Coordinates of C-alpha atoms in Angstrom, one line a residue:
Chain A
M1 CA 106.8 111.9 165.6
K2 CA 105.7 114.2 162.6
T3 CA 105.8 111.5 160.1
K4 CA 103.4 109.7 162.2
K5 CA 101.0 112.3 162.5
K6 CA 101.3 112.9 158.7
I7 CA 100.6 109.4 158.1
L8 CA 97.7 109.6 160.3
F9 CA 96.4 112.2 158.2
L10 CA 96.0 109.8 155.5
A11 CA 93.8 107.6 157.3
L12 CA 91.7 110.3 158.2
P13 CA 88.8 110.4 155.4
A14 CA 88.1 106.4 155.9
L15 CA 88.1 107.2 159.4
V16 CA 85.4 110.0 159.1
T17 CA 83.3 108.1 157.3
L18 CA 82.9 105.1 159.5
L19 CA 82.3 107.0 162.3
T20 CA 80.2 108.5 160.8
V21 CA 77.7 106.3 158.9
F22 CA 78.8 103.2 161.0
I23 CA 80.6 103.9 164.6
I24 CA 78.5 106.5 165.8
P25 CA 75.1 105.2 165.0
M26 CA 76.1 101.6 166.3
I27 CA 76.7 103.4 169.6
Y28 CA 73.6 105.4 169.5
T29 CA 71.2 102.3 168.9
F30 CA 73.5 100.1 171.3
I31 CA 72.9 103.2 174.0
E32 CA 69.4 104.0 173.1
G33 CA 68.1 100.1 173.3
I34 CA 69.9 100.1 177.1
A35 CA 68.2 103.3 177.7
T36 CA 64.3 102.3 176.9
D37 CA 64.6 99.0 177.9
K38 CA 67.5 98.3 180.2
L39 CA 69.4 95.0 179.8
D40 CA 65.5 92.9 179.4
F41 CA 66.5 91.7 176.0
Y42 CA 69.6 90.8 176.4
I43 CA 68.5 88.7 179.6
K44 CA 65.2 87.4 177.1
F45 CA 68.2 85.9 175.1
C46 CA 70.5 84.7 177.1
T47 CA 68.2 82.8 179.5
D48 CA 66.3 81.0 177.0
P49 CA 68.1 77.8 175.6
F50 CA 66.3 78.2 172.0
Y51 CA 67.8 81.3 171.6
L52 CA 71.0 80.4 173.0
S53 CA 71.1 77.1 170.8
I54 CA 70.9 79.5 167.5
L55 CA 74.2 81.1 169.0
G56 CA 75.6 78.2 169.4
N57 CA 74.4 76.5 166.1
T58 CA 76.2 79.3 164.3
A59 CA 79.0 79.0 166.4
I60 CA 79.7 75.5 165.3
L61 CA 78.3 76.0 161.9
S62 CA 81.4 78.3 161.5
V63 CA 83.8 76.6 163.1
K64 CA 83.0 73.5 160.6
T65 CA 83.0 76.0 157.8
T66 CA 86.3 77.1 158.8
V67 CA 87.8 73.5 159.4
L68 CA 86.6 72.4 156.2
C69 CA 87.9 75.4 154.3
L70 CA 91.3 74.8 156.0
I71 CA 91.4 71.2 154.9
L72 CA 90.5 72.2 151.3
G73 CA 92.6 75.2 151.0
Y74 CA 95.6 74.5 152.1
P75 CA 96.8 72.0 149.6
T76 CA 95.3 74.4 147.2
A77 CA 97.1 77.2 148.6
Y78 CA 100.5 75.2 148.9
F79 CA 100.1 74.0 145.0
L80 CA 99.4 77.9 144.1
A81 CA 102.4 79.4 145.6
R82 CA 104.8 76.6 144.8
T83 CA 103.7 75.6 141.2
Q84 CA 105.9 76.7 138.6
S85 CA 103.3 76.0 135.9
K86 CA 102.9 78.4 132.8
I87 CA 99.3 78.8 133.9
K88 CA 99.9 79.8 137.4
S89 CA 98.1 83.2 137.2
A90 CA 95.4 81.7 135.0
L91 CA 94.8 79.4 138.3
L92 CA 94.8 82.3 140.6
I93 CA 92.2 83.8 138.6
A94 CA 90.2 80.8 138.8
T95 CA 90.7 81.0 142.5
I96 CA 89.3 84.3 143.0
F97 CA 86.4 84.3 140.0
P98 CA 83.8 83.2 142.4
F99 CA 84.0 86.7 143.8
L100 CA 82.4 88.1 140.7
I101 CA 79.3 86.1 141.2
S102 CA 76.7 87.7 143.8
A103 CA 76.3 85.1 146.9
V104 CA 72.6 85.0 145.9
V105 CA 73.2 83.7 142.7
R106 CA 75.5 81.0 144.1
A107 CA 73.1 80.2 146.4
Y108 CA 70.5 79.7 144.0
G109 CA 73.1 77.5 141.9
W110 CA 73.4 75.3 145.0
M111 CA 69.5 75.2 145.5
V112 CA 69.2 73.5 142.0
L113 CA 71.9 71.2 143.3
L114 CA 70.9 70.1 146.4
G115 CA 66.9 70.0 146.6
S116 CA 65.1 66.7 147.2
N117 CA 64.7 66.7 143.1
G118 CA 68.6 68.1 142.6
L119 CA 71.0 66.8 140.7
V120 CA 73.1 65.5 143.7
N121 CA 70.1 63.4 144.9
H122 CA 69.6 61.9 141.3
F123 CA 73.0 61.3 141.4
L124 CA 73.1 59.0 144.6
M125 CA 69.9 57.7 143.6
A126 CA 70.7 56.8 140.4
V127 CA 74.0 54.7 141.6
G128 CA 72.0 53.3 144.2
L129 CA 73.9 54.6 147.1
V130 CA 70.2 55.6 148.6
D131 CA 66.6 54.9 147.7
E132 CA 65.0 58.3 148.6
P133 CA 66.0 61.7 148.4
V134 CA 68.3 62.8 151.4
K135 CA 67.6 66.1 153.0
I136 CA 70.1 68.5 152.4
M137 CA 68.8 71.7 151.6
Y138 CA 67.3 73.5 154.5
T139 CA 70.2 71.8 157.0
E140 CA 73.4 72.8 158.3
K141 CA 75.3 70.7 155.5
A142 CA 73.6 72.9 152.9
V143 CA 74.5 76.1 154.3
M144 CA 78.0 74.7 155.1
I145 CA 78.3 73.9 151.9
G146 CA 77.4 76.7 150.3
L147 CA 79.6 79.2 153.1
T148 CA 82.6 77.0 152.0
Q149 CA 82.4 77.3 148.7
L150 CA 81.9 81.4 149.2
L151 CA 84.5 81.8 151.8
L152 CA 87.4 79.0 150.1
P153 CA 88.9 81.8 148.4
Y154 CA 89.8 83.7 151.6
M155 CA 91.3 80.7 153.2
I156 CA 93.7 79.9 149.9
L157 CA 94.7 83.7 149.4
S158 CA 95.6 84.2 153.0
I159 CA 97.7 81.1 153.1
M160 CA 99.0 81.2 149.5
S161 CA 100.8 84.9 150.3
V162 CA 102.7 83.3 153.3
I163 CA 103.7 80.4 151.8
Q164 CA 105.1 82.4 148.9
S165 CA 107.3 83.8 151.3
I166 CA 109.3 80.9 153.1
D167 CA 112.1 80.2 151.0
S168 CA 111.7 77.0 149.1
N169 CA 115.4 76.4 150.1
L170 CA 114.2 75.7 153.9
E171 CA 112.4 72.6 152.0
D172 CA 115.3 71.3 150.3
A173 CA 117.4 71.7 153.8
A174 CA 115.1 69.8 155.6
S175 CA 115.1 67.2 152.9
S176 CA 119.2 67.1 153.3
L177 CA 118.8 66.7 156.7
G178 CA 117.1 63.4 156.7
A179 CA 113.0 65.1 156.8
N180 CA 110.7 63.1 154.6
P181 CA 108.3 65.2 153.0
L182 CA 105.4 64.8 155.7
T183 CA 108.6 65.5 158.5
T184 CA 109.2 68.5 156.4
F185 CA 105.9 69.7 156.2
L186 CA 105.2 69.2 159.9
K187 CA 108.3 70.5 161.3
V188 CA 109.2 73.3 159.0
I189 CA 106.1 74.3 155.9
F190 CA 103.4 74.4 158.7
P191 CA 104.8 76.0 161.4
L192 CA 106.2 78.7 158.9
S193 CA 102.4 79.1 157.5
A194 CA 101.0 79.1 160.7
P195 CA 100.6 83.5 160.4
G196 CA 98.5 82.5 157.2
V197 CA 96.4 79.7 158.4
V198 CA 95.7 82.1 161.6
S199 CA 94.5 84.9 159.4
G200 CA 92.5 82.8 157.1
C201 CA 90.7 81.0 159.5
T202 CA 90.1 84.3 161.3
L203 CA 88.6 85.9 158.2
V204 CA 86.2 83.1 157.5
F205 CA 85.2 82.2 160.5
T206 CA 83.9 86.1 161.1
L207 CA 82.5 85.6 157.5
S208 CA 80.6 82.6 158.2
M209 CA 79.5 83.9 161.4
T210 CA 77.7 87.4 160.3
S211 CA 76.9 85.5 157.1
Y212 CA 73.2 85.9 155.7
V213 CA 72.3 85.4 152.2
T214 CA 73.5 81.9 152.2
P215 CA 71.7 80.5 155.1
R216 CA 68.5 82.6 154.2
L217 CA 68.4 80.6 150.7
L218 CA 70.0 77.5 151.7
G219 CA 68.8 77.1 155.5
G220 CA 65.8 78.7 155.1
A221 CA 63.3 79.0 158.2
Q222 CA 63.9 75.4 159.1
Y223 CA 68.1 76.2 159.7
L224 CA 68.7 79.4 161.7
T225 CA 71.4 81.4 162.2
V226 CA 72.2 84.4 164.3
S227 CA 71.9 86.8 161.4
T228 CA 68.7 84.9 159.6
F229 CA 67.5 84.9 163.4
I230 CA 67.6 88.7 163.7
Y231 CA 65.6 89.3 160.2
S232 CA 62.7 87.0 161.1
Q233 CA 62.7 89.5 164.5
V234 CA 62.8 92.5 162.1
K235 CA 60.5 91.3 159.4
T236 CA 58.3 88.4 160.9
A237 CA 57.9 89.2 164.5
F238 CA 58.3 93.3 164.2
N239 CA 60.2 93.1 167.7
M240 CA 62.7 95.7 166.7
P241 CA 64.5 96.0 170.4
F242 CA 64.8 92.2 170.5
A243 CA 66.4 92.0 166.9
N244 CA 68.5 95.4 168.4
A245 CA 70.0 93.2 171.4
I246 CA 70.8 90.2 169.3
S247 CA 72.8 92.2 166.8
Y248 CA 74.9 93.4 169.8
V249 CA 75.1 89.7 171.0
L250 CA 76.8 88.9 167.8
V251 CA 78.9 91.8 167.6
F252 CA 80.5 90.8 171.3
A253 CA 80.6 87.7 170.5
I254 CA 82.8 88.4 167.2
L255 CA 85.1 91.5 169.2
L256 CA 85.5 88.5 171.9
F257 CA 86.9 86.3 169.1
Q258 CA 89.2 88.7 167.6
V259 CA 90.7 89.6 170.8
F260 CA 91.3 85.8 170.4
S261 CA 92.8 85.6 166.8
N262 CA 94.4 88.7 167.5
S263 CA 96.8 87.0 170.5
A264 CA 97.0 84.2 168.5
N265 CA 98.3 86.1 165.5
H266 CA 100.8 87.8 167.9
Y267 CA 101.9 84.2 169.3
V268 CA 102.7 82.5 166.0
S269 CA 104.0 85.9 164.2
K270 CA 106.6 86.2 167.2
K271 CA 107.5 82.6 167.0
V272 CA 108.4 82.4 163.3
G273 CA 109.9 85.9 163.4
G274 CA 107.6 88.1 161.8
V275 CA 108.0 86.1 158.4
Chain B
M1 CA 136.7 54.5 140.8
G2 CA 136.3 58.0 142.6
Y3 CA 134.3 58.0 146.1
L4 CA 132.0 60.3 144.4
T5 CA 131.3 59.8 141.0
I6 CA 129.8 61.7 138.5
D7 CA 128.9 59.8 135.3
S8 CA 127.9 61.8 132.3
L9 CA 125.5 63.8 134.4
T10 CA 122.8 66.0 131.9
K11 CA 120.2 67.9 132.7
K12 CA 117.7 69.8 130.4
Y13 CA 115.3 72.7 131.3
G14 CA 113.4 72.5 127.7
D15 CA 115.7 73.4 124.9
L16 CA 118.2 74.6 127.6
T17 CA 120.9 72.0 128.5
A18 CA 122.0 73.5 131.4
V19 CA 124.4 70.5 132.4
K20 CA 126.0 68.9 128.9
S21 CA 127.3 65.2 130.0
I22 CA 129.5 66.0 133.2
N23 CA 132.2 63.7 134.1
L24 CA 133.9 63.7 137.3
K25 CA 135.5 61.9 140.0
I26 CA 136.1 63.0 143.5
K27 CA 138.6 61.1 146.3
Q28 CA 137.4 60.6 149.7
G29 CA 138.2 63.6 152.0
E30 CA 139.2 65.7 148.7
M31 CA 138.1 69.0 148.0
V32 CA 137.0 70.2 144.6
A33 CA 135.9 73.5 143.6
L34 CA 133.3 73.9 140.7
L35 CA 134.2 77.6 139.5
G36 CA 132.1 79.4 136.8
G37 CA 130.2 82.5 135.9
S38 CA 126.5 82.6 136.8
G39 CA 124.4 80.1 134.6
C40 CA 127.3 77.8 133.8
G41 CA 125.5 74.8 135.4
K42 CA 127.6 74.5 138.6
T43 CA 124.4 74.8 141.4
T44 CA 122.7 72.3 139.1
I45 CA 125.0 69.5 139.3
L46 CA 125.0 70.3 143.2
R47 CA 121.2 70.1 143.3
M48 CA 121.7 66.9 141.4
I49 CA 124.2 65.5 143.7
A50 CA 121.7 66.3 146.5
G51 CA 118.9 65.0 144.8
F52 CA 116.8 68.2 144.5
I53 CA 116.5 67.7 140.9
E54 CA 116.6 64.7 138.6
P55 CA 119.1 64.3 136.2
N56 CA 118.0 63.6 132.2
A57 CA 120.6 61.1 131.8
G58 CA 123.8 59.9 133.6
T59 CA 124.4 58.8 137.6
V60 CA 125.6 60.1 140.5
S61 CA 127.2 57.8 143.2
I62 CA 128.7 57.8 146.1
N63 CA 130.9 55.0 147.9
G64 CA 129.9 52.4 144.6
K65 CA 126.3 53.3 145.7
V66 CA 124.3 54.9 142.3
M67 CA 122.2 57.6 144.2
N68 CA 119.8 58.6 141.3
N69 CA 116.5 56.9 142.7
I70 CA 117.4 57.7 146.4
P71 CA 115.1 61.0 147.8
A72 CA 117.1 63.7 148.8
Y73 CA 116.5 62.7 152.9
K74 CA 118.4 59.1 152.4
R75 CA 120.8 60.5 150.5
N76 CA 123.2 61.9 153.8
V77 CA 124.6 64.7 151.8
G78 CA 125.1 67.7 153.7
I79 CA 124.4 71.1 152.3
F80 CA 125.4 74.9 152.7
F81 CA 122.7 77.2 151.0
Q82 CA 123.9 80.7 149.8
N83 CA 121.2 82.2 151.5
Y84 CA 122.0 79.6 154.6
A85 CA 118.3 78.5 154.6
L86 CA 118.3 78.1 158.0
F87 CA 114.6 77.9 160.0
P88 CA 113.7 80.8 161.1
H89 CA 111.3 79.6 163.6
M90 CA 114.0 77.4 165.5
T91 CA 116.9 78.3 167.7
V92 CA 120.3 77.9 166.8
I93 CA 120.6 74.4 168.9
E94 CA 117.3 73.2 167.3
N95 CA 118.6 73.9 163.6
V96 CA 121.6 71.9 164.0
E97 CA 120.0 69.2 166.1
F98 CA 117.6 68.9 163.4
S99 CA 119.1 65.9 161.7
L100 CA 119.9 64.6 164.8
K101 CA 116.6 64.1 166.3
L102 CA 115.5 62.8 162.6
K103 CA 117.7 60.1 163.7
K104 CA 116.3 59.0 167.0
M105 CA 119.4 59.8 168.9
K106 CA 119.7 59.8 172.5
K107 CA 119.4 63.0 174.2
A108 CA 122.5 63.1 175.8
E109 CA 124.4 61.9 172.7
I110 CA 122.6 64.9 170.6
K111 CA 123.8 67.5 173.2
E112 CA 127.0 66.0 172.8
K113 CA 127.1 66.3 169.6
V114 CA 125.7 69.8 169.2
E115 CA 128.1 71.4 171.8
Y116 CA 131.0 69.6 170.0
I117 CA 130.2 71.4 166.1
L118 CA 129.0 74.7 167.9
G119 CA 132.8 74.9 169.7
L120 CA 134.1 74.0 166.2
V121 CA 132.4 76.7 164.3
K122 CA 133.0 79.2 167.4
L123 CA 129.1 80.0 168.2
E124 CA 129.4 78.5 172.0
G125 CA 126.8 80.6 174.0
K126 CA 125.1 81.0 170.6
G127 CA 122.7 78.3 171.3
D128 CA 119.7 79.6 172.5
S129 CA 119.6 82.5 169.7
Y130 CA 117.1 82.6 166.7
P131 CA 118.3 83.3 163.1
R132 CA 117.6 86.5 163.1
Q133 CA 119.2 87.7 166.4
L134 CA 122.7 86.6 164.7
S135 CA 124.7 88.7 162.5
G136 CA 125.3 87.4 158.8
G137 CA 128.7 85.7 159.8
Q138 CA 127.3 83.9 162.7
Q139 CA 124.1 82.8 160.8
Q140 CA 126.5 81.1 158.0
R141 CA 128.5 79.6 160.6
V142 CA 125.3 77.9 161.8
A143 CA 124.3 76.5 158.5
L144 CA 127.6 75.1 158.4
A145 CA 127.3 73.5 161.7
R146 CA 123.9 72.2 160.7
A147 CA 125.5 70.8 157.6
L148 CA 128.4 69.3 159.4
V149 CA 126.8 67.5 162.5
M150 CA 125.2 64.8 160.1
E151 CA 128.5 63.6 159.0
P152 CA 127.5 63.6 155.6
D153 CA 129.3 61.2 153.1
V154 CA 129.4 64.3 151.0
L155 CA 129.6 67.9 152.2
L156 CA 128.2 70.7 148.9
L157 CA 128.8 74.0 149.7
D158 CA 127.0 76.9 147.6
E159 CA 128.8 80.0 147.3
P160 CA 129.6 80.1 151.0
L161 CA 131.3 82.9 151.2
S162 CA 129.6 85.2 148.9
N163 CA 127.6 87.1 151.0
L164 CA 130.4 88.5 153.4
D165 CA 132.9 91.1 153.6
S166 CA 136.3 90.7 152.9
K167 CA 137.3 90.3 156.5
L168 CA 135.0 87.8 157.0
R169 CA 135.5 86.1 154.1
Q170 CA 139.1 85.3 155.0
E171 CA 138.3 84.3 158.2
M172 CA 135.7 81.6 156.9
Q173 CA 138.0 80.6 154.0
V174 CA 140.2 79.3 156.8
E175 CA 137.4 78.0 159.2
I176 CA 136.2 76.0 156.2
K177 CA 139.3 74.6 155.2
R178 CA 140.3 73.7 158.5
I179 CA 137.2 71.7 159.5
Q180 CA 137.1 70.0 156.3
K181 CA 140.7 68.9 156.9
K182 CA 139.8 67.8 160.4
L183 CA 136.7 65.7 159.6
K184 CA 138.3 64.5 156.2
L185 CA 135.1 65.5 154.4
T186 CA 134.4 64.6 150.7
T187 CA 133.5 68.3 149.9
I188 CA 132.3 70.0 146.8
I189 CA 132.2 73.9 146.8
V190 CA 130.4 76.2 144.1
T191 CA 131.7 79.7 143.5
H192 CA 132.1 82.3 140.9
D193 CA 135.4 83.8 142.7
Q194 CA 138.6 82.2 141.4
E195 CA 140.6 83.0 144.1
E196 CA 138.1 81.4 146.6
A197 CA 138.5 78.4 144.4
V198 CA 142.3 78.0 144.2
S199 CA 142.5 79.1 148.1
L200 CA 140.4 76.1 149.0
A201 CA 140.4 73.7 146.9
N202 CA 142.7 70.4 145.9
R203 CA 141.1 70.4 142.8
V204 CA 139.4 73.2 140.7
V205 CA 136.8 72.7 137.7
I206 CA 136.0 75.5 135.5
M207 CA 133.0 75.2 134.1
N208 CA 131.4 76.9 131.0
E209 CA 127.9 76.7 129.5
G210 CA 127.4 73.5 131.6
E211 CA 130.7 72.0 130.4
I212 CA 133.9 71.3 132.1
E213 CA 136.6 73.5 130.6
Q214 CA 139.3 72.6 132.5
I215 CA 140.2 70.2 135.5
G216 CA 143.4 70.6 137.6
E217 CA 144.8 71.6 140.5
P218 CA 144.8 75.1 141.9
G219 CA 148.4 76.2 140.6
E220 CA 148.1 74.5 137.4
V221 CA 144.8 76.3 136.5
F222 CA 145.9 79.8 137.8
N223 CA 149.2 79.8 135.7
H224 CA 148.7 77.4 132.8
P225 CA 144.6 77.9 131.8
A226 CA 143.9 75.5 129.0
H227 CA 141.5 77.8 126.5
P228 CA 141.6 81.5 126.5
F229 CA 138.0 81.6 128.3
V230 CA 139.7 80.2 131.3
A231 CA 142.7 82.3 131.2
E232 CA 140.1 85.3 131.4
F233 CA 137.9 83.4 134.0
M234 CA 141.7 83.3 135.9
G235 CA 142.5 86.9 135.7
F236 CA 144.4 87.4 132.6
S237 CA 143.6 90.3 130.2
N238 CA 145.4 91.7 127.3
F239 CA 144.1 89.0 124.9
M240 CA 145.2 89.8 121.4
E241 CA 144.8 88.1 118.1
G242 CA 147.2 87.8 115.5
K243 CA 149.1 85.7 113.2
I244 CA 152.9 84.3 113.6
V245 CA 154.9 85.7 110.6
R246 CA 158.4 84.8 111.8
K247 CA 160.0 82.5 114.5
E248 CA 163.3 82.4 115.4
G249 CA 164.3 80.0 118.7
K250 CA 162.2 81.7 121.1
E251 CA 161.7 84.8 119.4
I252 CA 158.5 85.0 117.4
Q253 CA 156.7 88.0 115.3
I254 CA 153.1 88.5 115.3
E255 CA 151.5 90.2 113.2
V256 CA 148.1 91.9 115.3
A257 CA 147.0 94.3 112.2
E258 CA 147.5 94.8 108.8
G259 CA 151.3 95.8 108.3
K260 CA 151.2 96.2 112.1
V261 CA 154.0 93.4 114.0
M262 CA 154.7 92.8 117.1
N263 CA 157.8 91.0 118.7
Q264 CA 157.6 88.5 121.5
S265 CA 160.0 86.1 123.3
Y266 CA 157.6 82.9 124.5
D267 CA 159.6 80.1 126.2
R268 CA 157.4 77.2 124.7
A269 CA 157.5 78.9 120.9
D270 CA 158.5 75.5 119.4
E271 CA 154.7 74.5 120.1
L272 CA 154.1 77.0 117.8
A273 CA 154.7 77.3 113.9
V274 CA 154.4 80.2 111.0
G275 CA 151.4 80.8 109.8
D276 CA 149.4 79.9 112.9
A277 CA 146.2 81.9 114.2
V278 CA 147.0 82.8 117.6
V279 CA 145.9 84.4 120.9
L280 CA 148.2 86.3 123.5
T281 CA 147.6 86.6 126.8
I282 CA 148.9 87.8 130.1
R283 CA 147.9 89.0 133.4
P284 CA 147.8 92.7 133.8
E285 CA 150.1 92.5 136.8
A286 CA 152.7 90.7 134.9
V287 CA 153.0 93.4 132.4
L288 CA 156.6 95.2 133.1
I289 CA 156.2 99.2 132.7
S290 CA 159.1 101.5 132.4
K291 CA 159.0 105.6 131.8
T292 CA 162.1 105.4 129.6
E293 CA 162.8 102.9 126.3
E294 CA 164.5 99.9 127.3
D295 CA 165.7 96.8 125.3
G296 CA 162.5 94.8 124.3
Y297 CA 159.7 97.0 125.7
A298 CA 157.5 98.7 123.2
Q299 CA 155.9 102.4 123.1
G300 CA 152.7 103.5 124.2
K301 CA 150.6 106.0 125.3
I302 CA 148.8 106.2 128.9
V303 CA 145.2 106.6 128.2
N304 CA 143.5 106.2 131.8
M305 CA 144.7 105.0 135.1
T306 CA 142.3 104.0 138.1
Y307 CA 143.6 104.3 141.5
K308 CA 142.8 101.7 143.3
G309 CA 144.6 101.9 146.9
H310 CA 147.4 99.4 146.7
N311 CA 147.9 99.7 143.1
T312 CA 146.9 101.6 140.0
M313 CA 145.3 100.2 136.7
V314 CA 147.2 101.3 133.8
D315 CA 145.7 101.8 130.3
I316 CA 147.8 101.9 127.7
L317 CA 147.2 102.3 124.0
S318 CA 150.2 100.6 122.3
S319 CA 151.8 102.1 119.1
F320 CA 150.0 99.5 116.9
N321 CA 147.0 100.7 118.1
E322 CA 146.1 97.7 121.0
K323 CA 144.9 98.4 124.2
V324 CA 147.1 97.1 127.0
Q325 CA 146.1 96.6 130.9
A326 CA 148.9 96.8 133.2
I327 CA 148.9 97.0 136.9
N328 CA 151.4 99.6 138.8
V329 CA 152.6 99.0 142.4
D330 CA 155.1 101.5 143.4
M331 CA 156.2 103.4 140.7
V332 CA 155.8 107.0 140.3
L333 CA 153.8 106.9 136.9
P334 CA 154.1 109.9 133.8
K335 CA 150.6 112.1 133.5
E336 CA 147.8 110.4 131.2
G337 CA 148.5 111.2 127.8
E338 CA 152.0 110.8 127.8
S339 CA 154.1 108.1 126.8
I340 CA 155.3 105.1 128.2
Y341 CA 157.1 101.7 127.8
F342 CA 156.0 98.2 128.3
A343 CA 157.2 94.5 128.1
F344 CA 155.5 91.3 128.2
P345 CA 158.0 88.6 129.9
S346 CA 158.6 85.7 128.2
D347 CA 158.0 83.1 130.7
K348 CA 154.3 85.2 131.6
V349 CA 152.7 85.3 128.4
I350 CA 150.4 82.4 126.9
I351 CA 150.0 82.1 123.2
Y352 CA 147.0 79.8 122.2
K353 CA 146.6 78.3 119.0
K354 CA 143.2 79.5 117.4

């Protein structure tokens, strides 16, 4: 009991900082909003199909980004976890290297590539796949591409760390028992890596739900997500109370998701014995 | 032609040759132990038989069929891993029935086989437990059951007893032997423990640095090791180098150092000649010791005694300045520093020509 208290003491500086600069102001603005406008702005948001469609689109975008990151990230994570290559550490650094470049710079990079006059369209037209430029910029596609590139390392690192902890003898054991590589993956590796998949998906989904820079630059005013819409309410509509209300809609949506992902995490961890 | 035939099998890792052109034939139902220190290539051989790694040269064939290009999952070779490698997310039953389900066996048949095998390894009633809920010994028996239930053509055991305490170890030794005999399984057991090897196997293969040093029946390798290396591995000590300076019948004289000559009788003295450089060795437990001077005994001084419970290890410095180790069971010993007399019985020493 005494040691438990002592350990809590270690968390105190961070706790105090978070409380004073983050949690207390948040509770304050939430209560202030309700006190002055009651639930008016919440009702406004929840009854208008346009506003709801922004929330829905953001959620769909985030799911798509998460799935794309999982598809691209899983094989990479498996390779990085299992490779005996001498350049393994170099590959690992390459994985987290994008973190060194700001999201703004990367978004501008994508603008160069994805614009109607960009490299991708030049290439598509040169090989004759399309006759006129495809519209990628300022659509869901552009934002999804940008977010996937931004968030892929989180997925790779989450899954990789779990796969590294799976005894490679288990794969040999499955194989000696007659399981081909696909069966070994489906029955042994994937179930055991599930905790990493859950935490990777949670991270990527949450981060893409709340991301601002990438959708702002690649989606512009034509493709709105919740966070860019909040910004437009603050900067162009000057409707602070509404922006405040939408912020809390987003916060609660994410809290709800966290509750769901926590129980998913709990379930898979229990299933694989806390590996 | 053996049932399992290993023909000039070689495995290289970069500059290092882990396994150097090994030949081995194993009969059906035979149990062979690969014995050697860490890094001697024994586990590499096992992994090549199982199909986890590809040899650089040579072949593995089972029942006349060359296995080299057949993937591990089609070989029907059961393997028991040193760390058990049980699937942590599956119950005991799920672990054991894994191979049977892949063979698309009928449910009733699977149930019958799993129950039989769990009975054989004495794990009835543990079927719904997860591996983490079992003790080390129980986990080990699950691993054994999982390898046995697939009715493998060849069973490979990688250090099966190394993680167990001595009591459980002896129990499992008996169990493995009993099951192996009952199912008439062609088995290779890899171990670094010479007692385990000689008590379990029909034949023992002693390996060193990727090569076979000696193959023989347990009694043969235990009592008549072919080289000083094998002798050391089999528990011989008291290695003394010297040169034969005189020989009369069974009596030989070995010069162990300049001007220091040791008299020794040796049953196989006719294999040796005057002038041969030799290495003499004897097990510490075979050395005779006495408090008083006796015929044929040499004099020495006790330098150290280590009490080991059921015996005492006595380190003696002989009068010709050689260290001699003896094991004493029940004699009341003189104190450290006092003199003691020792002898090497003629049938217990081995003298190797260098």
